mmCIF file of C-alpha atoms and ligand atoms in Angstrom:
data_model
loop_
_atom_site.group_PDB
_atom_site.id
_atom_site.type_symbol
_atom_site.label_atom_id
_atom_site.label_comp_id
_atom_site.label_asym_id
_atom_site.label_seq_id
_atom_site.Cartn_x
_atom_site.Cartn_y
_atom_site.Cartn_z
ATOM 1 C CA UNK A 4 22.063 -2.062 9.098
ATOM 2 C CA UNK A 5 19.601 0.901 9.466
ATOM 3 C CA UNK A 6 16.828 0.429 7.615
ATOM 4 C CA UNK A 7 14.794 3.843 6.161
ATOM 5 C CA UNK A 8 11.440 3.696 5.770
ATOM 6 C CA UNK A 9 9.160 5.647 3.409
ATOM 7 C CA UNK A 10 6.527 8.292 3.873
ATOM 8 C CA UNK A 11 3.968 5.853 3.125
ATOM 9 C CA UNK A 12 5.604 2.990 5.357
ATOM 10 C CA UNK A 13 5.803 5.919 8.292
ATOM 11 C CA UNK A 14 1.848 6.183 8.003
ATOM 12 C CA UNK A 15 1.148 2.864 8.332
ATOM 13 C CA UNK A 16 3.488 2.188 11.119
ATOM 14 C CA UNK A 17 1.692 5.223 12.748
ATOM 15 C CA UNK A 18 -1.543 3.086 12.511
ATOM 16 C CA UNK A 19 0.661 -0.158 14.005
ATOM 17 C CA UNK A 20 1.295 2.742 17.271
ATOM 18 C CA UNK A 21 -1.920 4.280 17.495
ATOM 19 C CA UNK A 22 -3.229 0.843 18.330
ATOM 20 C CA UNK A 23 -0.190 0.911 21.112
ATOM 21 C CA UNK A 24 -1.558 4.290 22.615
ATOM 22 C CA UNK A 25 -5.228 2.655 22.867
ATOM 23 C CA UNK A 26 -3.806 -0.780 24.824
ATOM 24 C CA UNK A 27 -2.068 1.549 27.022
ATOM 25 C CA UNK A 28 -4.543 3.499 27.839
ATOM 26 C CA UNK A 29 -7.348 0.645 28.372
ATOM 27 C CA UNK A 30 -3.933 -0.726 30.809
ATOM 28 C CA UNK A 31 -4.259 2.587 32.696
ATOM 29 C CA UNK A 32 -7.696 2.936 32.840
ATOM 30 C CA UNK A 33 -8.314 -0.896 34.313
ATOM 31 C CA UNK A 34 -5.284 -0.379 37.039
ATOM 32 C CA UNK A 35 -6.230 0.267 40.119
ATOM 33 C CA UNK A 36 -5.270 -0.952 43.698
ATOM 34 C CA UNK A 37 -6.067 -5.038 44.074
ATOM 35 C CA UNK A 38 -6.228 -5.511 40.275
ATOM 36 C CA UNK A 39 -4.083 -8.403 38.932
ATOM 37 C CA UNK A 40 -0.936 -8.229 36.049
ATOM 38 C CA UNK A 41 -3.069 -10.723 34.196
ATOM 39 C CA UNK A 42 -5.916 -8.515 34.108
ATOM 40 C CA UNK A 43 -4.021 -5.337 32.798
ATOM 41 C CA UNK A 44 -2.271 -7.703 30.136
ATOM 42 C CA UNK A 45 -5.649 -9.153 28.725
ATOM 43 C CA UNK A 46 -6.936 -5.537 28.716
ATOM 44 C CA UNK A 47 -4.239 -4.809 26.185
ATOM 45 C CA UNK A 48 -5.034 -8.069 24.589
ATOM 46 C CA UNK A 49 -8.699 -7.291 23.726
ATOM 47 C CA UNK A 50 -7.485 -3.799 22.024
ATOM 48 C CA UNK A 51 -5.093 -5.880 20.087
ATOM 49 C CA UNK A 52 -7.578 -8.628 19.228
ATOM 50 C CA UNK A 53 -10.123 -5.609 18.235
ATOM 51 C CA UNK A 54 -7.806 -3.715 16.200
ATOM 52 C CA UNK A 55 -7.063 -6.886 14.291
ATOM 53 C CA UNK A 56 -3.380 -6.292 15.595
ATOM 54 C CA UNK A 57 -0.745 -8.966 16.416
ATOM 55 C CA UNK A 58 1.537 -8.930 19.213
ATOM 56 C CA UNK A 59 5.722 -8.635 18.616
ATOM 57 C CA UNK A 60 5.860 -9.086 22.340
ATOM 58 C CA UNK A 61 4.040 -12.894 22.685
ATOM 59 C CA UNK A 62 5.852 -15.790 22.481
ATOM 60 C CA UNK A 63 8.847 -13.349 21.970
ATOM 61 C CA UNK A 64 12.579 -15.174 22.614
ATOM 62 C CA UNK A 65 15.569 -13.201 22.372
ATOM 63 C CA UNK A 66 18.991 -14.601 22.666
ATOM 64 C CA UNK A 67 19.295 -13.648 26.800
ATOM 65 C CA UNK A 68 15.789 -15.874 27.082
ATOM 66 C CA UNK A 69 15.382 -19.165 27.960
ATOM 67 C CA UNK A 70 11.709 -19.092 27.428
ATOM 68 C CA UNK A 71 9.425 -17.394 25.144
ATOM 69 C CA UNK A 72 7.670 -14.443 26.840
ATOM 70 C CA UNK A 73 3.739 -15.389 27.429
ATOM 71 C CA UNK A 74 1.622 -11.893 27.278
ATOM 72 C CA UNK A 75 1.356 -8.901 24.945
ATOM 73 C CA UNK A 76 2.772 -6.096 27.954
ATOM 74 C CA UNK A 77 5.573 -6.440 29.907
ATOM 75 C CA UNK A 78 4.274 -5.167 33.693
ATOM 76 C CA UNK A 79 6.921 -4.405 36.091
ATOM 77 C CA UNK A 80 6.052 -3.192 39.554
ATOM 78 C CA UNK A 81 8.281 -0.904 42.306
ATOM 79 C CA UNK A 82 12.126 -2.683 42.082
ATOM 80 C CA UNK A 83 11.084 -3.975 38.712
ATOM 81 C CA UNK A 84 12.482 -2.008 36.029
ATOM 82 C CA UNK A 85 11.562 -3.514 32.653
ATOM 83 C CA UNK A 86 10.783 -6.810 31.364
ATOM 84 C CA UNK A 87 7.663 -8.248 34.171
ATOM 85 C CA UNK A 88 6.102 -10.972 33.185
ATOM 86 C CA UNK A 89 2.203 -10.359 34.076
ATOM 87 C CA UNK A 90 1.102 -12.714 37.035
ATOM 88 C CA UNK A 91 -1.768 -13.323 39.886
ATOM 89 C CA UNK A 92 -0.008 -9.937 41.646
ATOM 90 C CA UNK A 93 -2.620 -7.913 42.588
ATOM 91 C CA UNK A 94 -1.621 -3.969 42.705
ATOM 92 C CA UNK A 95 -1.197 -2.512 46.151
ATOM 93 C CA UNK A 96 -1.874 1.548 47.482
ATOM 94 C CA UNK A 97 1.535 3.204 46.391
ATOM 95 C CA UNK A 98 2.556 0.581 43.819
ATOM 96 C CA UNK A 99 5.092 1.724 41.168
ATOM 97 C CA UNK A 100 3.870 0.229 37.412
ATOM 98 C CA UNK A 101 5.702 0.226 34.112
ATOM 99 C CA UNK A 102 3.692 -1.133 31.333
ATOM 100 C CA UNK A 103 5.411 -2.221 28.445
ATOM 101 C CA UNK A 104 3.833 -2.552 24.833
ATOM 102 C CA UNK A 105 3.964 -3.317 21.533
ATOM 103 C CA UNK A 106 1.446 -3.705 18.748
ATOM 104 C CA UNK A 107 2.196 -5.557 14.933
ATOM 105 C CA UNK A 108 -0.421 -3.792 12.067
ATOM 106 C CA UNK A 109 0.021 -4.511 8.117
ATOM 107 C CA UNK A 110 3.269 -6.329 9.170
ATOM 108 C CA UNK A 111 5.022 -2.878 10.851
ATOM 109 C CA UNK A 112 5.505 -2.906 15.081
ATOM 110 C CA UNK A 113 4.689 -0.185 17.358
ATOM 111 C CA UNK A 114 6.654 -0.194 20.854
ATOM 112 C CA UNK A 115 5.245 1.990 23.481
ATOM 113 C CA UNK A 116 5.783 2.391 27.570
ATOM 114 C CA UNK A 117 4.400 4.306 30.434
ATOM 115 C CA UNK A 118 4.686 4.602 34.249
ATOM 116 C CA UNK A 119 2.021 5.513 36.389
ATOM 117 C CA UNK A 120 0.847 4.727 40.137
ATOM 118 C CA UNK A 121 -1.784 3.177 41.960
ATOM 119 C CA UNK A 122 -3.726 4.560 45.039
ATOM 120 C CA UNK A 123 -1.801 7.283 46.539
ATOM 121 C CA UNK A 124 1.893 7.891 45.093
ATOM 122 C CA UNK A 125 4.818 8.133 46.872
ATOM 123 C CA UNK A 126 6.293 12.041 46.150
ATOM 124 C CA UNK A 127 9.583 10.330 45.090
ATOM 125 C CA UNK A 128 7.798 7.880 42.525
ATOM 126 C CA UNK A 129 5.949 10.867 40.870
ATOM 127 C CA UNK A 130 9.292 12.809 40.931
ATOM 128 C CA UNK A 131 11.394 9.362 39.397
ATOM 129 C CA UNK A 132 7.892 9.191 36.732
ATOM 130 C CA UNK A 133 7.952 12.668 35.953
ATOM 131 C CA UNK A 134 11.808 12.644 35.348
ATOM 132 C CA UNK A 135 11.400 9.700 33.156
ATOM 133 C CA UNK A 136 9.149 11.660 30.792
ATOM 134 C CA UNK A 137 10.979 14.568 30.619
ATOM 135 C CA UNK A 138 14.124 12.400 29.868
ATOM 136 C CA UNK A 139 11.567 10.807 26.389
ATOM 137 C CA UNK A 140 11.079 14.433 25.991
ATOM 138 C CA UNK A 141 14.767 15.514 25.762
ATOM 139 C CA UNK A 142 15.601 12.755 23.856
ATOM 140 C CA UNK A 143 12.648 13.057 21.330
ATOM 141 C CA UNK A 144 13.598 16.720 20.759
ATOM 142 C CA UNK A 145 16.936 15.516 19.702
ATOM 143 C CA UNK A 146 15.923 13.065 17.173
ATOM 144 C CA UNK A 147 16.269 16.121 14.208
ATOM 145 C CA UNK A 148 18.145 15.635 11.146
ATOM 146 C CA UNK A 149 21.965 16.581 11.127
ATOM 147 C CA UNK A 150 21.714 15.444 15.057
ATOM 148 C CA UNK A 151 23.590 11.954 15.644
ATOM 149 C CA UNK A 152 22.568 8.680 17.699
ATOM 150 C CA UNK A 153 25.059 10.152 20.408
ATOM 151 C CA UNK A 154 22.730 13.528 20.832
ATOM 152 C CA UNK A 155 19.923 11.434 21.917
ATOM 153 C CA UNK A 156 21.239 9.563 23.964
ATOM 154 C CA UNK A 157 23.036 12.067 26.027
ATOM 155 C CA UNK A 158 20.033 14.668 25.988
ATOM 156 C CA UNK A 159 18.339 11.157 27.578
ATOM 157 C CA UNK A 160 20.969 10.556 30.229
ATOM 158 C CA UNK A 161 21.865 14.739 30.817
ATOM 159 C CA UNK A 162 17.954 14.760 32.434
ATOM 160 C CA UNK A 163 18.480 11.260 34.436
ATOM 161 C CA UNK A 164 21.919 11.943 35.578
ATOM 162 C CA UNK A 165 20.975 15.414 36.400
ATOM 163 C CA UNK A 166 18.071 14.625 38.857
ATOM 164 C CA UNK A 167 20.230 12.053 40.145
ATOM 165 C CA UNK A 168 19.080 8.844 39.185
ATOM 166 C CA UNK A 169 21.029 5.422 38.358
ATOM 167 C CA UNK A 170 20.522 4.524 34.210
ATOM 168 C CA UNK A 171 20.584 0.518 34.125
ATOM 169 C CA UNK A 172 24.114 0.095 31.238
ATOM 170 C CA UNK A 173 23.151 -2.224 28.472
ATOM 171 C CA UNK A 174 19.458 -1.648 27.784
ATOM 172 C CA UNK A 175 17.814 0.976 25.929
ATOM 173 C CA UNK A 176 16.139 2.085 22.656
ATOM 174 C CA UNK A 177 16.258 0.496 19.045
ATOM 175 C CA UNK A 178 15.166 0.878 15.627
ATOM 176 C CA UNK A 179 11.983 0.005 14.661
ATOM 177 C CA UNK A 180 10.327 -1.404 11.437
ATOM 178 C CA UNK A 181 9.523 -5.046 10.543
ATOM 179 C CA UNK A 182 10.233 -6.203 13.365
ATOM 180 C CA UNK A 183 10.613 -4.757 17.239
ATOM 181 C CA UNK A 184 14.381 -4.464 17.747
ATOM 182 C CA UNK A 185 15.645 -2.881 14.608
ATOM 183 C CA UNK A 186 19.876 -1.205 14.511
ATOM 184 C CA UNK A 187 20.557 1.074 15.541
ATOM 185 C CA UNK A 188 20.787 0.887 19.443
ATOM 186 C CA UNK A 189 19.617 3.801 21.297
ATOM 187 C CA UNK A 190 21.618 4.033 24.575
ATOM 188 C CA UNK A 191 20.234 6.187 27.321
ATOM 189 C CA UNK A 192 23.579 7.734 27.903
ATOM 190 C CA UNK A 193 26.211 8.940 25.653
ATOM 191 C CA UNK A 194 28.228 11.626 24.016
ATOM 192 C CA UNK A 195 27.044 14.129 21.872
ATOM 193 C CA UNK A 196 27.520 14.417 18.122
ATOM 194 C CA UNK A 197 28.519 10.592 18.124
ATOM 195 C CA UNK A 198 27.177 6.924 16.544
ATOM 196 C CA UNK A 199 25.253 6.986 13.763
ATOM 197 C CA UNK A 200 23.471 10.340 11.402
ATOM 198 C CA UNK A 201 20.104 10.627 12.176
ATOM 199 C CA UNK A 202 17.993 10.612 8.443
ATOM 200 C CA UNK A 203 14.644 11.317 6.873
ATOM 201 C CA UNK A 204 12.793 7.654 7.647
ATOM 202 C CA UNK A 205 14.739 6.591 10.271
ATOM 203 C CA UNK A 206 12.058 5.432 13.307
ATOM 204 C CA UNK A 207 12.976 4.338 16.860
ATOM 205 C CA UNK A 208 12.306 3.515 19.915
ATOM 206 C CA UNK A 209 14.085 5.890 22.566
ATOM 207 C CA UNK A 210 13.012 4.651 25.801
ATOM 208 C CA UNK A 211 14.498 5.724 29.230
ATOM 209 C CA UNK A 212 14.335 3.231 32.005
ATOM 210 C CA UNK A 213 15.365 5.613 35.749
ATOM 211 C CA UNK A 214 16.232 3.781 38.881
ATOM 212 C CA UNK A 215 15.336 5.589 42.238
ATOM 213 C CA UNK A 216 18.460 5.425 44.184
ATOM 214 C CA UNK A 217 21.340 6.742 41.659
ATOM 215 C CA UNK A 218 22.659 3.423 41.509
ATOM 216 C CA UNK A 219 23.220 1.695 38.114
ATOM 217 C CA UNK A 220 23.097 -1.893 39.015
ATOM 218 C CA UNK A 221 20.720 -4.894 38.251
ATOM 219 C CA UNK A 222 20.050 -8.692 38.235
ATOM 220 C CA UNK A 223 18.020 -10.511 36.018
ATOM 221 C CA UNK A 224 15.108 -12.255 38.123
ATOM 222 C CA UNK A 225 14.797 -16.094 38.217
ATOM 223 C CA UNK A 226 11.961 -16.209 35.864
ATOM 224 C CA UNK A 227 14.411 -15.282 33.330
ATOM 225 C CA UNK A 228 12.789 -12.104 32.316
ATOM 226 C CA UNK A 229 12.411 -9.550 34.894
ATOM 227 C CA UNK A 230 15.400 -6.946 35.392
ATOM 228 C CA UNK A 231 15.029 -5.710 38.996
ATOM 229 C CA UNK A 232 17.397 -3.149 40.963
ATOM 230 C CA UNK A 233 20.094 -4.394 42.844
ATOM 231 C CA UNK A 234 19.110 -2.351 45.972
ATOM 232 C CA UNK A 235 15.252 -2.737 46.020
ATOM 233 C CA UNK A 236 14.966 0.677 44.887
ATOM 234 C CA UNK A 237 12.378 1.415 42.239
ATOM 235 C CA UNK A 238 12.049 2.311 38.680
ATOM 236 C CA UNK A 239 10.378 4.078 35.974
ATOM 237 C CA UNK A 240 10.215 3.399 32.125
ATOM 238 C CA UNK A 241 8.824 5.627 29.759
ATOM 239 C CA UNK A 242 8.741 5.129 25.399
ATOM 240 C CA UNK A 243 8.231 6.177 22.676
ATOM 241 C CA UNK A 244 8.110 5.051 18.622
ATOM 242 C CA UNK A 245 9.256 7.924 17.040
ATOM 243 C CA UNK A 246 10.075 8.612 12.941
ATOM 244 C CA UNK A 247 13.076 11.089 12.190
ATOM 245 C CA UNK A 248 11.379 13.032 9.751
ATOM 246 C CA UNK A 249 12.633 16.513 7.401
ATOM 247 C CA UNK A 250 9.804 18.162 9.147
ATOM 248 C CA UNK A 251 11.174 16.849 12.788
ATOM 249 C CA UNK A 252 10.390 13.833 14.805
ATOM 250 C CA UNK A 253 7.246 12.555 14.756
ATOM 251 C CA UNK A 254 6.236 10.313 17.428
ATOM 252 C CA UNK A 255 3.507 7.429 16.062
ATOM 253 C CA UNK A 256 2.564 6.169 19.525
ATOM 254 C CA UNK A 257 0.540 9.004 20.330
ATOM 255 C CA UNK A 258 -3.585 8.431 20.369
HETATM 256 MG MG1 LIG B 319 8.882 -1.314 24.657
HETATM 257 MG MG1 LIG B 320 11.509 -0.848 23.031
#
């Protein structure tokens, strides 16, 4: 069931992803060629800790898991496209990252990702990164009222498809409130003017994940987490919290 949320629950979930925007951008700032996963994920950790924010991402165990996820980002580098658990890898010249992260504040979560590179990029990884955001873009400009679930996700897929990338079926955006994943599913592809009206207090997650090569397939790693590409190819995530609001989206994990 899709929950609403009010104008006054919308402000303090904006708080919940402002605190979101500051971990990833303390992430961003520390990465750099021959630092470690576990340094970028206890970066985010001290802007949690300081904001007096929890983490919806720690200890987290969905159904597909077999253990509980142990850090507050997800970090998934080159052929990994979402999900990384943060290890002893230290980042190397040309290295593809996706940071994943969310952020709990006065009980509401903020879910937030970005790609970026370290050292010099690769043109195709700044082309698959750039796509990636323009795909949150598309799909954040169709999250109006009157628009349905379907419009976003096929102004999301129209930009991945169209620069000929591979969309990874079965993962995607979600509502957001209480807790991380909230209904309704956000798929990254889909037909216009389908699934579910879009209303006043609605807030989700729309987050496209891009793999490098066209090709849509996957396999989960053996750490039971990590989704990597099927050919080695890499991938790009990019997300956004965002409240459906009379006055037009709005997203809340923005600085
Ligand atoms: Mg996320
Ligand atoms: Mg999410």
């Amino acid at each position: 069931m899709v929950q609403l949320k009010t104008d006054t629950s919308i402000e303090e979930m904006r708080e919940a992803g402002r605190v979101v925007a500051q971990a990833l951008t303390a992430v961003r700032e520390r990465a750099a060629v021959g630092v470690s996963l576990l340094d970028l994920d206890k970066a985010a950790r001290r802007v949690l800790k300081e904001a007096g924010a929890g983490s919806p991402f720690l200890n987290y165990r969905p159904s597909f898991a077999t253990t509980p996820f142990p850090a507050v980002i997800c970090a998934s580098v080159n052929d990994a496209i979402v999900h990384g658990i943060p290890d002893e890898y230290r980042l190397r010249d040309g290295d593809l990252v996706s940071i994943d992260c969310g952020a709990t504040l006065g009980g509401w979560v903020g879910d937030s990702a970005i790609s970026f590179t370290v050292g010099t990029p690769r043109p195709e990884d700044a082309r698959l990164i750039a796509t990636a955001e323009e795909a949150l873009e598309a799909g954040i400009a169709a999250a109006v009222v009157g628009n349905r679930i379907g419009d976003i996700a096929h102004a999301v897929g129209r930009v991945c498809r169209g620069a000929g990338y591979g969309i990874p079926e079965g993962f995607g955006g979600h509502g957001v409130g209480r807790s991380m994943h909230e209904d309704p599913s956000v798929p990254n592809e889909g037909r216009p003017g389908r699934g579910v009206p879009l209303r006043h207090g609605m807030v989700l997650a729309i987050e496209p994940m891009l793999i490098g090569s066209g090709r849509d397939d996957y396999y989960e790693a053996s750490d039971g987490w990590t989704l990597r590409t099927s050919d080695g190819s890499r991938a790009a995530h990019a997300e956004h919290t965002v409240a459906i609001t009379d006055a037009g989206p709005r997203i809340l994990t923005r600085l």
